[in-house]
Short mmCIF file of C-alpha atoms (C1' of nucleotides) in Angstrom, two decimals:
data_model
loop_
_atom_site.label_atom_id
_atom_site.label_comp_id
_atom_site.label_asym_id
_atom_site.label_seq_id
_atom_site.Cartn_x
_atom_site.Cartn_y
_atom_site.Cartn_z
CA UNK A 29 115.83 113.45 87.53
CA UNK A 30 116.60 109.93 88.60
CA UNK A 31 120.06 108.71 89.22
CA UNK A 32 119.94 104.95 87.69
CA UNK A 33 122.87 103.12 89.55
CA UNK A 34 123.02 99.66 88.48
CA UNK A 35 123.16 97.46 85.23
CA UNK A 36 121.07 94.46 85.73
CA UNK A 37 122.33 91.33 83.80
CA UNK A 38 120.71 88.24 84.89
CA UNK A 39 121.68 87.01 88.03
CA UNK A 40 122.49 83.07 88.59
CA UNK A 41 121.18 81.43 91.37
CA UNK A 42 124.83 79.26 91.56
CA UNK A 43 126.98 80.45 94.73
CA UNK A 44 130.31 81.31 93.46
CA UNK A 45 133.81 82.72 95.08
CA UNK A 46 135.19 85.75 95.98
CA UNK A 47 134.28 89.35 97.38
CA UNK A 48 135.67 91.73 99.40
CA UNK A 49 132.47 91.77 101.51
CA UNK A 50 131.88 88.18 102.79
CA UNK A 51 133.55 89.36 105.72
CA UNK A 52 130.56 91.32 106.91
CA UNK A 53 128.10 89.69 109.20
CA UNK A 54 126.08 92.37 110.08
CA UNK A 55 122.71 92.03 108.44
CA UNK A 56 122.82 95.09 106.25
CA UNK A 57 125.50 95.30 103.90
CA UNK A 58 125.65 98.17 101.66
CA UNK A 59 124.56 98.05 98.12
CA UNK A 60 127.03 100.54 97.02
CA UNK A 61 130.49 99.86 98.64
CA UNK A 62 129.62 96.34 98.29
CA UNK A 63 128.15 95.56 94.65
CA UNK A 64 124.97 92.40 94.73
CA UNK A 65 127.50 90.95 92.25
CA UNK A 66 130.10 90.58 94.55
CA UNK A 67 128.14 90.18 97.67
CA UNK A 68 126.22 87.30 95.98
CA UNK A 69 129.86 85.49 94.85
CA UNK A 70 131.58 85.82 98.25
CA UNK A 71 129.04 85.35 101.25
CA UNK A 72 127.37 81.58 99.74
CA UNK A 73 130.70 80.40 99.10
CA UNK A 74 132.29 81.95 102.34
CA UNK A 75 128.60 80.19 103.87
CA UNK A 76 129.71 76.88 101.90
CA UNK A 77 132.85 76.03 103.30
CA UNK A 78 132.77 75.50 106.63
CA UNK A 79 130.13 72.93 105.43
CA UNK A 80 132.29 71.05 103.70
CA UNK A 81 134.85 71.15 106.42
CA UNK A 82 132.29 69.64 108.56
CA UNK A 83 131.59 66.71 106.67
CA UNK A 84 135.49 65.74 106.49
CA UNK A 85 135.89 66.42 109.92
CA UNK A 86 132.38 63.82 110.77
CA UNK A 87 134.16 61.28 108.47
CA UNK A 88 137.67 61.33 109.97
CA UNK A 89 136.06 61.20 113.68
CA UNK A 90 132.39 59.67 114.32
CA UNK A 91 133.53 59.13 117.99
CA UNK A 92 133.66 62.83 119.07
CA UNK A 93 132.25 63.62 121.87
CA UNK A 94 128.43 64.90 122.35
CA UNK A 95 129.53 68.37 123.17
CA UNK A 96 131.65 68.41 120.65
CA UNK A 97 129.05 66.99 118.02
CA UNK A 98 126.44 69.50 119.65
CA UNK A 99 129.05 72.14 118.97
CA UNK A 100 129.62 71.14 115.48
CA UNK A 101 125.99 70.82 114.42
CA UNK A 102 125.10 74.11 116.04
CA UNK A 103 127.65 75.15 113.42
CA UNK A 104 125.90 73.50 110.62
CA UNK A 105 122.77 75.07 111.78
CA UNK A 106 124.13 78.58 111.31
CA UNK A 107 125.48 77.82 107.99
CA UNK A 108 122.41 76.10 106.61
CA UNK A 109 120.64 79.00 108.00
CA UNK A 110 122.88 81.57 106.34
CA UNK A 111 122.89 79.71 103.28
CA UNK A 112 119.71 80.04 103.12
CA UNK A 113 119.39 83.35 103.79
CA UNK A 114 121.78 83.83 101.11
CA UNK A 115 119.98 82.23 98.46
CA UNK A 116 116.72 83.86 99.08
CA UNK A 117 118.86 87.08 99.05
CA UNK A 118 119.98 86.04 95.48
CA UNK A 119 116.53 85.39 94.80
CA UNK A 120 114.88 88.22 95.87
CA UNK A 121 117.75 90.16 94.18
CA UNK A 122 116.68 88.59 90.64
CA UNK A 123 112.86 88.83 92.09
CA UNK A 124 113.55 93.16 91.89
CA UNK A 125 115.76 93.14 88.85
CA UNK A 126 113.09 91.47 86.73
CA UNK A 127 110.48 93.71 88.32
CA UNK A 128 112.37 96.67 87.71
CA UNK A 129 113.14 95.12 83.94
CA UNK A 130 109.18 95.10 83.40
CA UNK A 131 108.79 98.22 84.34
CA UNK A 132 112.01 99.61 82.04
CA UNK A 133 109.88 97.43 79.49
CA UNK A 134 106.91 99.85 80.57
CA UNK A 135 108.66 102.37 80.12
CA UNK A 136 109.74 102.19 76.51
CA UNK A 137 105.89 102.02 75.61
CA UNK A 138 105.21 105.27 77.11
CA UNK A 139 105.34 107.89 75.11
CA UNK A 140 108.78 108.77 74.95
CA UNK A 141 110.83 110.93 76.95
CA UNK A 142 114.50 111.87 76.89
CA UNK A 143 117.47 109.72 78.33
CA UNK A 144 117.86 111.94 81.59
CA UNK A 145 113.66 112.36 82.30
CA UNK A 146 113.56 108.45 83.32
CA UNK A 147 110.14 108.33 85.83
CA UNK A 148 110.23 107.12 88.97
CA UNK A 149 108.66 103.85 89.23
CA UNK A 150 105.58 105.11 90.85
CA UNK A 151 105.60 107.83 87.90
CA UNK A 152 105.82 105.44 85.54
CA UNK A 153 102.85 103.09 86.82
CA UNK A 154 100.78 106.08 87.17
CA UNK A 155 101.65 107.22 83.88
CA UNK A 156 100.75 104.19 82.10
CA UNK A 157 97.50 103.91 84.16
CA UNK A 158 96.22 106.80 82.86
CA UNK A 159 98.00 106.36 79.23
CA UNK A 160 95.97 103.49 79.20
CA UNK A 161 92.67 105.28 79.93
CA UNK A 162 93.34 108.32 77.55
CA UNK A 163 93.90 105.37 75.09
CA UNK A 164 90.98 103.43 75.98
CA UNK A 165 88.59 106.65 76.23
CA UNK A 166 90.05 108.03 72.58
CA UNK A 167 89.00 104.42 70.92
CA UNK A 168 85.77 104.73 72.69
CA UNK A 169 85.51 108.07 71.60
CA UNK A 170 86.05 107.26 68.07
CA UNK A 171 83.29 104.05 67.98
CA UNK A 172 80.99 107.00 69.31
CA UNK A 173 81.53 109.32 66.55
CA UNK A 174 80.63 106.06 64.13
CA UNK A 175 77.98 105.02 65.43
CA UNK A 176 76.55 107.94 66.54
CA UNK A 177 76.69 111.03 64.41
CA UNK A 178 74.50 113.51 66.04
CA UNK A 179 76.90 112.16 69.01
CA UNK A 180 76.26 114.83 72.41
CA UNK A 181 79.06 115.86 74.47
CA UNK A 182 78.15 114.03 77.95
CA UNK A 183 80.55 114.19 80.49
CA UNK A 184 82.76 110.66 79.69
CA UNK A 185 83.01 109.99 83.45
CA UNK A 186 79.51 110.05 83.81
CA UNK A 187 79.08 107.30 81.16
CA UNK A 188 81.71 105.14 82.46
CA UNK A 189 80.04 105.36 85.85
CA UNK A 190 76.99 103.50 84.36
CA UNK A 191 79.12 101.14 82.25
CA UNK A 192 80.06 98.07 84.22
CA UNK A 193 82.09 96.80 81.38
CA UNK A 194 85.00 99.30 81.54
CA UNK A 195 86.89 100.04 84.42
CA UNK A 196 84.89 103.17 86.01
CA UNK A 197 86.49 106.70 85.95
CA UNK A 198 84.05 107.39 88.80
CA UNK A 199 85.73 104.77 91.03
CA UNK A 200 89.47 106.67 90.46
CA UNK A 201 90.36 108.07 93.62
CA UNK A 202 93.39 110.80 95.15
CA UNK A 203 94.79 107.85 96.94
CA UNK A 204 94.76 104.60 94.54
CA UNK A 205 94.71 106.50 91.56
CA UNK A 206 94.69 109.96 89.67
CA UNK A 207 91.46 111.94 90.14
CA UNK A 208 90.19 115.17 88.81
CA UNK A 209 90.28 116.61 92.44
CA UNK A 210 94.37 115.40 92.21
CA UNK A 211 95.22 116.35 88.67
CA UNK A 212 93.39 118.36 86.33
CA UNK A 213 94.77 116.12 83.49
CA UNK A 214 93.80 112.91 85.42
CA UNK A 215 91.18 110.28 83.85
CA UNK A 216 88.32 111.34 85.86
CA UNK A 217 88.67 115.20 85.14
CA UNK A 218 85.51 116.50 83.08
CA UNK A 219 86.74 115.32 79.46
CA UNK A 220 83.08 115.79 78.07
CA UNK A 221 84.08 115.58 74.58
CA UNK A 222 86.53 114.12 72.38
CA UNK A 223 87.96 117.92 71.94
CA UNK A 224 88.70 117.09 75.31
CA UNK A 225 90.72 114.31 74.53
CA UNK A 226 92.12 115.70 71.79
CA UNK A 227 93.50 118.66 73.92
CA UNK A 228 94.48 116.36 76.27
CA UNK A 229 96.45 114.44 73.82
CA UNK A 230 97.82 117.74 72.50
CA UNK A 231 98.39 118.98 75.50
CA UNK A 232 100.55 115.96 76.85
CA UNK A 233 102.25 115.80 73.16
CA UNK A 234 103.56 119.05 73.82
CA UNK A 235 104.73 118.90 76.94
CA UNK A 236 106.09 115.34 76.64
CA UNK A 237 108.15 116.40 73.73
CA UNK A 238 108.38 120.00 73.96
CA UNK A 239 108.43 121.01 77.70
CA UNK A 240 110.00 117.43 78.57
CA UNK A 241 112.03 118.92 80.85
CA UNK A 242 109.44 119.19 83.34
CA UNK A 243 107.60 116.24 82.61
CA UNK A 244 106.36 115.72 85.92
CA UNK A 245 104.12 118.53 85.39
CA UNK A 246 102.22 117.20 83.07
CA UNK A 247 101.82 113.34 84.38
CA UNK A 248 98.80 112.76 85.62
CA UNK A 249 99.28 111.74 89.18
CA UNK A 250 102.37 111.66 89.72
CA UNK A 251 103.86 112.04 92.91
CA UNK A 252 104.53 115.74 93.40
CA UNK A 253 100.82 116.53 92.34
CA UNK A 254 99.18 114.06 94.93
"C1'" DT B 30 121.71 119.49 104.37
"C1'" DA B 31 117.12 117.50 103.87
"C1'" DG B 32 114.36 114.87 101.08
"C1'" DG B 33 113.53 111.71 97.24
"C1'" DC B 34 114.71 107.60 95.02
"C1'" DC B 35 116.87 103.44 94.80
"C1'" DA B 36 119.13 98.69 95.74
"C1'" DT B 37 119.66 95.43 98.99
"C1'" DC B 38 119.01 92.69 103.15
"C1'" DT B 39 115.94 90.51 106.20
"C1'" DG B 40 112.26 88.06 108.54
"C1'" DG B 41 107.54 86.85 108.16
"C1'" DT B 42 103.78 84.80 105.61
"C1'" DC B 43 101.61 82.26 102.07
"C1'" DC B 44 101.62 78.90 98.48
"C1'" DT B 45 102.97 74.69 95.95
"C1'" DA C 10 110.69 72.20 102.59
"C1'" DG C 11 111.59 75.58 99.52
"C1'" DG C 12 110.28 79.40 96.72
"C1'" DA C 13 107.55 83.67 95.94
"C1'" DC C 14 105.93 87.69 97.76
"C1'" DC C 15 105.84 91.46 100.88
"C1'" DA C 16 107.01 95.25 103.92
"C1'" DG C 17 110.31 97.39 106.98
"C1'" DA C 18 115.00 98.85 107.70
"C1'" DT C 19 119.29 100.60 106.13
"C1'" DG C 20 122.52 103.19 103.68
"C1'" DG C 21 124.24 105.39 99.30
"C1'" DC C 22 123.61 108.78 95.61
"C1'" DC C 23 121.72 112.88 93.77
"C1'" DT C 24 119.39 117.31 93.63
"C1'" DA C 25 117.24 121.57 95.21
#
DNA sequence: TAGGCCATCTGGTCCT
DNA sequence: AGGACCAGATGGCCTA
């Protein structure tokens, strides 16, 4: 379902040689014909040269003239500046890789799926969100049952609304989160009992393992059920 | 071919 | 000042 394109490895922040794509001054330099790897090798040190060309220059002649000098440092300018736009590239680059790392992390906590069903990033995020409350409501659930063994089947949503303790189900909304009005397996859908749990659990189980190849269908609020 | 998803670049803003 | 974070823009790849 999604194409995954690039191995992350940790990226340095050091500025070293050579790339085909240095020579590209335009802004926007394609992530595909021109791999981050070798973007992030060839434009800081193609950016670092004329630097050091500068300097040798300044020490062989301190007499040059003000245009000259004006001309020179207007240089420098422009390569500090891309320098630095080159190193916050780098960074930014790393920023995203360990972002999308956490969320690869995320996903290997999920229940699983197969190699070629990877979510989405916003799949997985609202996957776990709502893992996390079919979790949280099944423990809940269960201390119920303990305590409580002539336990009634009121509407879970209903209690969380009243518990200011637990994130409310009331509060989950079509836009910021799954909602019953969204997804009928969402958090906020009428689970008044624990059989509802348990057939949501079931349900999911099956479909995650079973019908995996349309997982989407069964993730509560995922994209293409918004 | 259109649309979805993604990686990357970029400039702005905020924070330390 | 420099780094982190963010959102917009861009272009490539893939699938229906």
């Amino acid at each position: 379902m999604v194409q995954v394109k690039t191995e992350y490895r940790e990226e340095e922040e050091v500025l070293s040689p050579a790339s085909v794509c240095s020579g590209s001054s335009s802004s926007h330099l394609s992530s595909q014909t021109c791999s981050s790897d070798d973007e992030q090798l060839l434009v800081p040190a193609a950016s670092i040269l004329p630097v050091q060309e500068q300097d040798q220059s300044a020490a062989k002649k301190p007499r040059r003239s003000r245009a000259r000098a004006t001309g020179k440092n207007g240089e420098v300018v422009m390569v500090v500046k891309k320098t630095r736009r080159v190193k916050a590239n780098n960074r930014e680059r790393n920023r995203m890789h360990h972002l999308n790392s956490a969320l690869d992390s995320l996903r290997e906590v999920l229940p699983a799926f197969p190699e070629d069903a990877k979510l989405t990033k916003i799949e997985t995020l609202r996957f776990a969100h709502n893992y996390i409350w079919a979790l949280s409501e099944t423990l809940r659930l269960a201390d119920q049952l303990q305590e409580a063994p002539s336990f009634s089947a009121t509407p879970l949503f209903i209690q969380d609304s009243h518990s200011p303790a637990s994130p409310s189900a009331s509060s989950w909304s079509c836009t910021s989160s799954p909602s019953s009005s969204c997804d009928s397996m969402s958090p906020s859908s009428p689970a008044s009992s624990s059989s509802d749990i348990l057939d949501y659990w079931q349900s999911a189980d099956h479909h995650l393992h079973i019908n995996h190849s349309q997982h989407h269908h069964l993730v509560p609020g995922t994209t293409a059920y918004m």
